[in-house]
Short mmCIF file of C-alpha atoms in Angstrom, two decimals:
data_model
loop_
_atom_site.label_atom_id
_atom_site.label_comp_id
_atom_site.label_asym_id
_atom_site.label_seq_id
_atom_site.Cartn_x
_atom_site.Cartn_y
_atom_site.Cartn_z
CA MET M 169 -6.35 31.71 32.50
CA LEU M 170 -6.27 33.32 29.03
CA GLU M 171 -7.60 31.48 25.99
CA VAL M 172 -7.33 32.99 22.52
CA GLU M 173 -9.20 30.94 19.91
CA ASN M 174 -9.06 31.44 16.14
CA VAL M 175 -8.68 35.20 16.47
CA SER M 176 -8.34 37.31 13.35
CA ALA M 177 -7.82 41.07 13.35
CA ALA M 178 -7.41 43.79 10.76
CA TYR M 179 -6.75 47.49 10.30
CA GLY M 180 -9.47 48.40 7.83
CA LEU M 181 -9.13 46.10 4.83
CA VAL M 182 -5.62 44.97 5.80
CA GLN M 183 -5.79 41.74 7.78
CA ILE M 184 -2.91 41.25 10.23
CA LEU M 185 -3.88 38.20 12.32
CA TRP M 186 -5.16 34.93 10.87
CA ASP M 187 -6.87 32.37 13.14
CA VAL M 188 -4.44 32.84 16.03
CA SER M 189 -4.90 30.47 18.99
CA PHE M 190 -2.87 30.17 22.20
CA LYS M 191 -3.36 29.60 25.92
CA ILE M 192 -1.79 30.88 29.11
CA LYS M 193 -2.18 28.95 32.34
CA GLU M 194 -2.27 30.62 35.73
CA LYS M 195 1.18 31.60 37.11
CA GLU M 196 2.96 30.85 33.82
CA ILE M 197 5.37 33.02 31.87
CA VAL M 198 4.51 32.66 28.19
CA SER M 199 6.52 34.32 25.40
CA VAL M 200 5.25 35.24 21.96
CA ILE M 201 8.20 35.83 19.65
CA GLY M 202 8.51 36.83 16.03
CA PRO M 203 10.05 39.36 13.66
CA ASN M 204 9.00 42.96 13.08
CA GLY M 205 5.65 43.08 11.29
CA ALA M 206 4.59 39.61 12.45
CA GLY M 207 1.52 40.99 14.25
CA LYS M 208 2.73 40.79 17.86
CA THR M 209 1.58 44.27 18.87
CA THR M 210 -1.68 43.79 17.00
CA LEU M 211 -2.21 40.61 19.00
CA VAL M 212 -1.86 42.30 22.40
CA LYS M 213 -4.00 45.24 21.28
CA THR M 214 -6.71 42.78 20.29
CA VAL M 215 -6.50 40.96 23.63
CA MET M 216 -6.81 44.29 25.46
CA GLY M 217 -9.79 45.49 23.41
CA LEU M 218 -7.82 48.32 21.79
CA LEU M 219 -8.49 46.70 18.40
CA PRO M 220 -11.69 44.71 17.84
CA ALA M 221 -11.32 41.08 16.85
CA LYS M 222 -12.60 40.42 13.35
CA ALA M 223 -13.34 36.81 14.31
CA GLY M 224 -12.65 34.37 17.13
CA THR M 225 -13.01 34.40 20.91
CA ILE M 226 -10.88 35.64 23.80
CA ARG M 227 -11.61 34.28 27.28
CA PHE M 228 -10.10 35.36 30.57
CA LYS M 229 -10.77 33.01 33.47
CA GLY M 230 -13.58 31.44 31.46
CA GLU M 231 -15.31 34.73 30.60
CA ASN M 232 -15.50 36.09 27.06
CA ILE M 233 -13.80 39.51 26.93
CA GLU M 234 -13.42 40.14 23.18
CA LYS M 235 -16.29 42.64 23.17
CA LEU M 236 -15.29 44.48 26.35
CA ARG M 237 -13.70 47.93 26.41
CA PRO M 238 -10.08 48.26 27.55
CA TYR M 239 -10.89 49.74 30.96
CA GLU M 240 -13.34 46.87 31.60
CA ILE M 241 -10.62 44.36 30.76
CA VAL M 242 -8.23 46.12 33.17
CA LYS M 243 -10.86 45.83 35.91
CA LYS M 244 -11.04 42.08 35.23
CA GLY M 245 -7.33 41.84 36.11
CA VAL M 246 -5.46 42.19 32.80
CA THR M 247 -2.87 44.96 32.34
CA LEU M 248 -0.80 45.87 29.28
CA ILE M 249 2.59 47.56 29.34
CA PRO M 250 2.82 48.90 25.77
CA GLU M 251 5.97 49.29 23.74
CA GLY M 252 7.90 52.51 24.29
CA ARG M 253 8.13 53.23 28.05
CA GLU M 254 5.28 55.77 28.20
CA ILE M 255 5.87 57.69 31.43
CA PHE M 256 4.68 61.12 32.57
CA PRO M 257 8.08 62.88 32.61
CA LYS M 258 7.05 66.02 34.54
CA MET M 259 5.44 63.99 37.32
CA THR M 260 7.30 62.32 40.18
CA VAL M 261 7.97 58.61 40.41
CA GLU M 262 5.33 58.33 43.13
CA GLU M 263 2.73 60.25 41.08
CA ASN M 264 3.36 57.97 38.10
CA MET M 265 2.89 54.99 40.38
CA LEU M 266 -0.40 56.23 41.80
CA LEU M 267 -1.84 56.71 38.31
CA GLY M 268 -1.67 52.94 37.91
CA ALA M 269 -4.11 52.51 40.80
CA TYR M 270 -6.96 54.45 39.20
CA THR M 271 -9.26 51.40 39.33
CA ILE M 272 -8.80 51.00 43.11
CA ASN M 273 -10.86 53.14 45.50
CA ASP M 274 -9.45 51.86 48.79
CA LYS M 275 -6.63 54.24 49.82
CA SER M 276 -5.16 51.79 52.34
CA SER M 277 -5.01 49.11 49.64
CA VAL M 278 -3.24 51.53 47.29
CA LYS M 279 -0.67 52.39 49.98
CA GLU M 280 -0.11 48.72 50.73
CA SER M 281 0.39 47.93 47.03
CA LYS M 282 2.86 50.79 46.65
CA GLU M 283 4.99 49.64 49.58
CA ARG M 284 4.91 46.03 48.41
CA ILE M 285 6.05 47.05 44.92
CA TYR M 286 8.81 49.26 46.35
CA GLN M 287 10.17 46.16 48.08
CA ILE M 288 10.68 44.63 44.63
CA PHE M 289 12.09 47.90 43.22
CA PRO M 290 14.01 49.57 46.07
CA VAL M 291 15.79 51.94 43.69
CA LEU M 292 12.45 53.58 42.88
CA LYS M 293 11.62 53.93 46.56
CA LYS M 294 14.76 56.02 46.95
CA LYS M 295 13.71 58.20 44.00
CA GLU M 296 9.97 58.43 44.60
CA LYS M 297 10.04 62.26 44.82
CA ALA M 298 12.24 62.66 41.74
CA LEU M 299 10.77 63.62 38.37
CA ALA M 300 10.33 60.59 36.13
CA GLN M 301 12.32 62.28 33.35
CA THR M 302 15.46 62.16 35.52
CA LEU M 303 15.47 58.34 35.62
CA SER M 304 17.70 56.22 33.40
CA GLY M 305 16.12 54.20 30.57
CA GLY M 306 16.21 51.05 32.68
CA GLU M 307 14.68 52.82 35.67
CA GLN M 308 11.92 54.24 33.47
CA GLN M 309 11.09 50.71 32.29
CA MET M 310 10.98 49.60 35.93
CA LEU M 311 8.64 52.52 36.68
CA VAL M 312 6.28 51.51 33.89
CA ILE M 313 6.18 47.96 35.26
CA CYS M 314 5.58 49.27 38.79
CA ARG M 315 2.76 51.52 37.63
CA SER M 316 1.07 48.57 35.96
CA LEU M 317 1.42 46.44 39.09
CA MET M 318 -0.46 49.09 41.08
CA SER M 319 -3.71 47.82 39.56
CA ASN M 320 -3.01 44.40 41.12
CA PRO M 321 -3.18 42.52 37.80
CA GLN M 322 -3.60 38.78 37.59
CA LEU M 323 -2.21 38.80 34.05
CA LEU M 324 0.54 41.23 33.05
CA ILE M 325 1.17 41.67 29.30
CA LEU M 326 4.42 43.30 28.19
CA ASP M 327 5.06 44.43 24.62
CA GLU M 328 8.80 44.60 23.82
CA PRO M 329 10.00 45.65 27.31
CA SER M 330 13.66 45.25 26.31
CA LEU M 331 13.42 47.61 23.32
CA GLY M 332 16.20 50.20 23.35
CA LEU M 333 17.79 48.97 26.57
CA ALA M 334 21.42 47.95 27.07
CA PRO M 335 21.94 44.18 27.46
CA ILE M 336 22.79 44.45 31.17
CA ILE M 337 19.55 46.38 31.80
CA VAL M 338 17.57 43.84 29.76
CA GLY M 339 18.83 41.17 32.14
CA LYS M 340 17.61 43.18 35.13
CA VAL M 341 14.19 43.69 33.56
CA LEU M 342 13.80 39.98 32.87
CA ASP M 343 14.95 39.11 36.40
CA THR M 344 12.25 41.48 37.63
CA LEU M 345 9.64 39.63 35.59
CA ARG M 346 10.72 36.39 37.26
CA LYS M 347 10.23 37.99 40.69
CA ILE M 348 6.80 39.29 39.71
CA ASN M 349 5.85 35.85 38.46
CA GLU M 350 7.04 34.29 41.71
CA GLU M 351 4.67 36.67 43.51
CA GLY M 352 1.83 34.97 41.64
CA VAL M 353 1.32 37.24 38.60
CA THR M 354 0.89 35.46 35.26
CA VAL M 355 3.04 37.02 32.50
CA LEU M 356 2.62 37.25 28.72
CA LEU M 357 5.89 38.51 27.25
CA VAL M 358 5.91 39.70 23.63
CA GLU M 359 9.49 40.08 22.44
CA GLN M 360 11.99 40.18 19.60
CA ASN M 361 14.71 39.26 22.10
CA ILE M 362 14.36 35.57 21.32
CA ARG M 363 17.03 33.92 23.44
CA ASP M 364 16.39 35.81 26.68
CA SER M 365 12.60 35.68 26.49
CA LEU M 366 12.50 31.93 25.81
CA ASN M 367 15.00 31.30 28.60
CA ILE M 368 12.61 32.66 31.22
CA ALA M 369 9.39 31.36 29.64
CA ASP M 370 7.52 28.23 30.64
CA ARG M 371 6.15 28.03 27.10
CA GLY M 372 6.51 29.96 23.87
CA TYR M 373 4.75 30.65 20.58
CA VAL M 374 6.28 31.82 17.30
CA LEU M 375 4.16 34.32 15.37
CA GLU M 376 5.02 34.92 11.71
CA LYS M 377 2.94 36.76 9.12
CA GLY M 378 0.00 36.86 11.52
CA LYS M 379 -0.07 33.12 12.23
CA ILE M 380 1.22 30.92 15.04
CA ILE M 381 3.63 28.52 13.32
CA ILE M 382 5.46 26.88 16.25
CA GLU M 383 4.71 26.32 19.93
CA GLY M 384 6.44 24.47 22.74
CA GLU M 385 8.32 24.61 26.03
CA GLY M 386 10.36 27.79 26.35
CA ARG M 387 13.92 26.52 26.47
CA GLU M 388 13.17 23.58 24.19
CA LEU M 389 12.24 26.03 21.44
CA LEU M 390 15.81 27.32 21.49
CA SER M 391 16.88 24.02 19.91
CA ASN M 392 14.18 24.16 17.21
CA ASP M 393 15.82 24.16 13.76
CA HIS M 394 13.65 26.98 12.39
CA ILE M 395 14.31 29.22 15.39
CA LYS M 396 18.04 28.47 15.34
CA GLU M 397 18.32 29.27 11.62
CA VAL M 398 15.98 32.26 11.32
CA TYR M 399 16.34 33.98 14.71
CA LEU M 400 19.58 32.83 16.31
CA GLY M 401 21.74 32.54 13.21
CA ILE M 402 23.07 29.13 14.17
#
């Protein structure tokens, strides 16, 4: 579904990514893990067209997208949930949700999507008229995911969705990603939460200093010596 080939990216003269290559197959959950400063956020920004690739190709469903603008990539079926739970606090839950459907003109389709998503997140259905700022941190993260699903993405990219959340809430967020994946949405999960993200992933990639250094099956990577020593402290 998504093919990233020999992609390099930079902020001005400072190069962050070096010949990065990875693939995501349809209906997979793929995790990209690595420490702070490894280039994970730069990678998703490059995939989404928020940062131009210095070199390399990015293909979605066989079509080159590395020169497209972000809104064009969204229309192709790729959605990014950026780091930081960016909600509109003074708007209601429902209003936040509807903003995610800005690429869809069919009102009946928007209503159908909203009701379908509420079935996955019943707690938000109960609070749809509440201001988004009144939600807990975990509920706000759920809202951001819901808003992204309103565009009916085929590929959902999440950048550090567990950041700042209590462990019990992290578990709920990851369970939600499993449910979304079971509904047929392909997921790219970019995380520092190594153990949990690899546990739910079909496959994983380790990004360090702007380069992919290890790849493999998700849970199998948990027994990799480098990952155990550097990330898990075993």
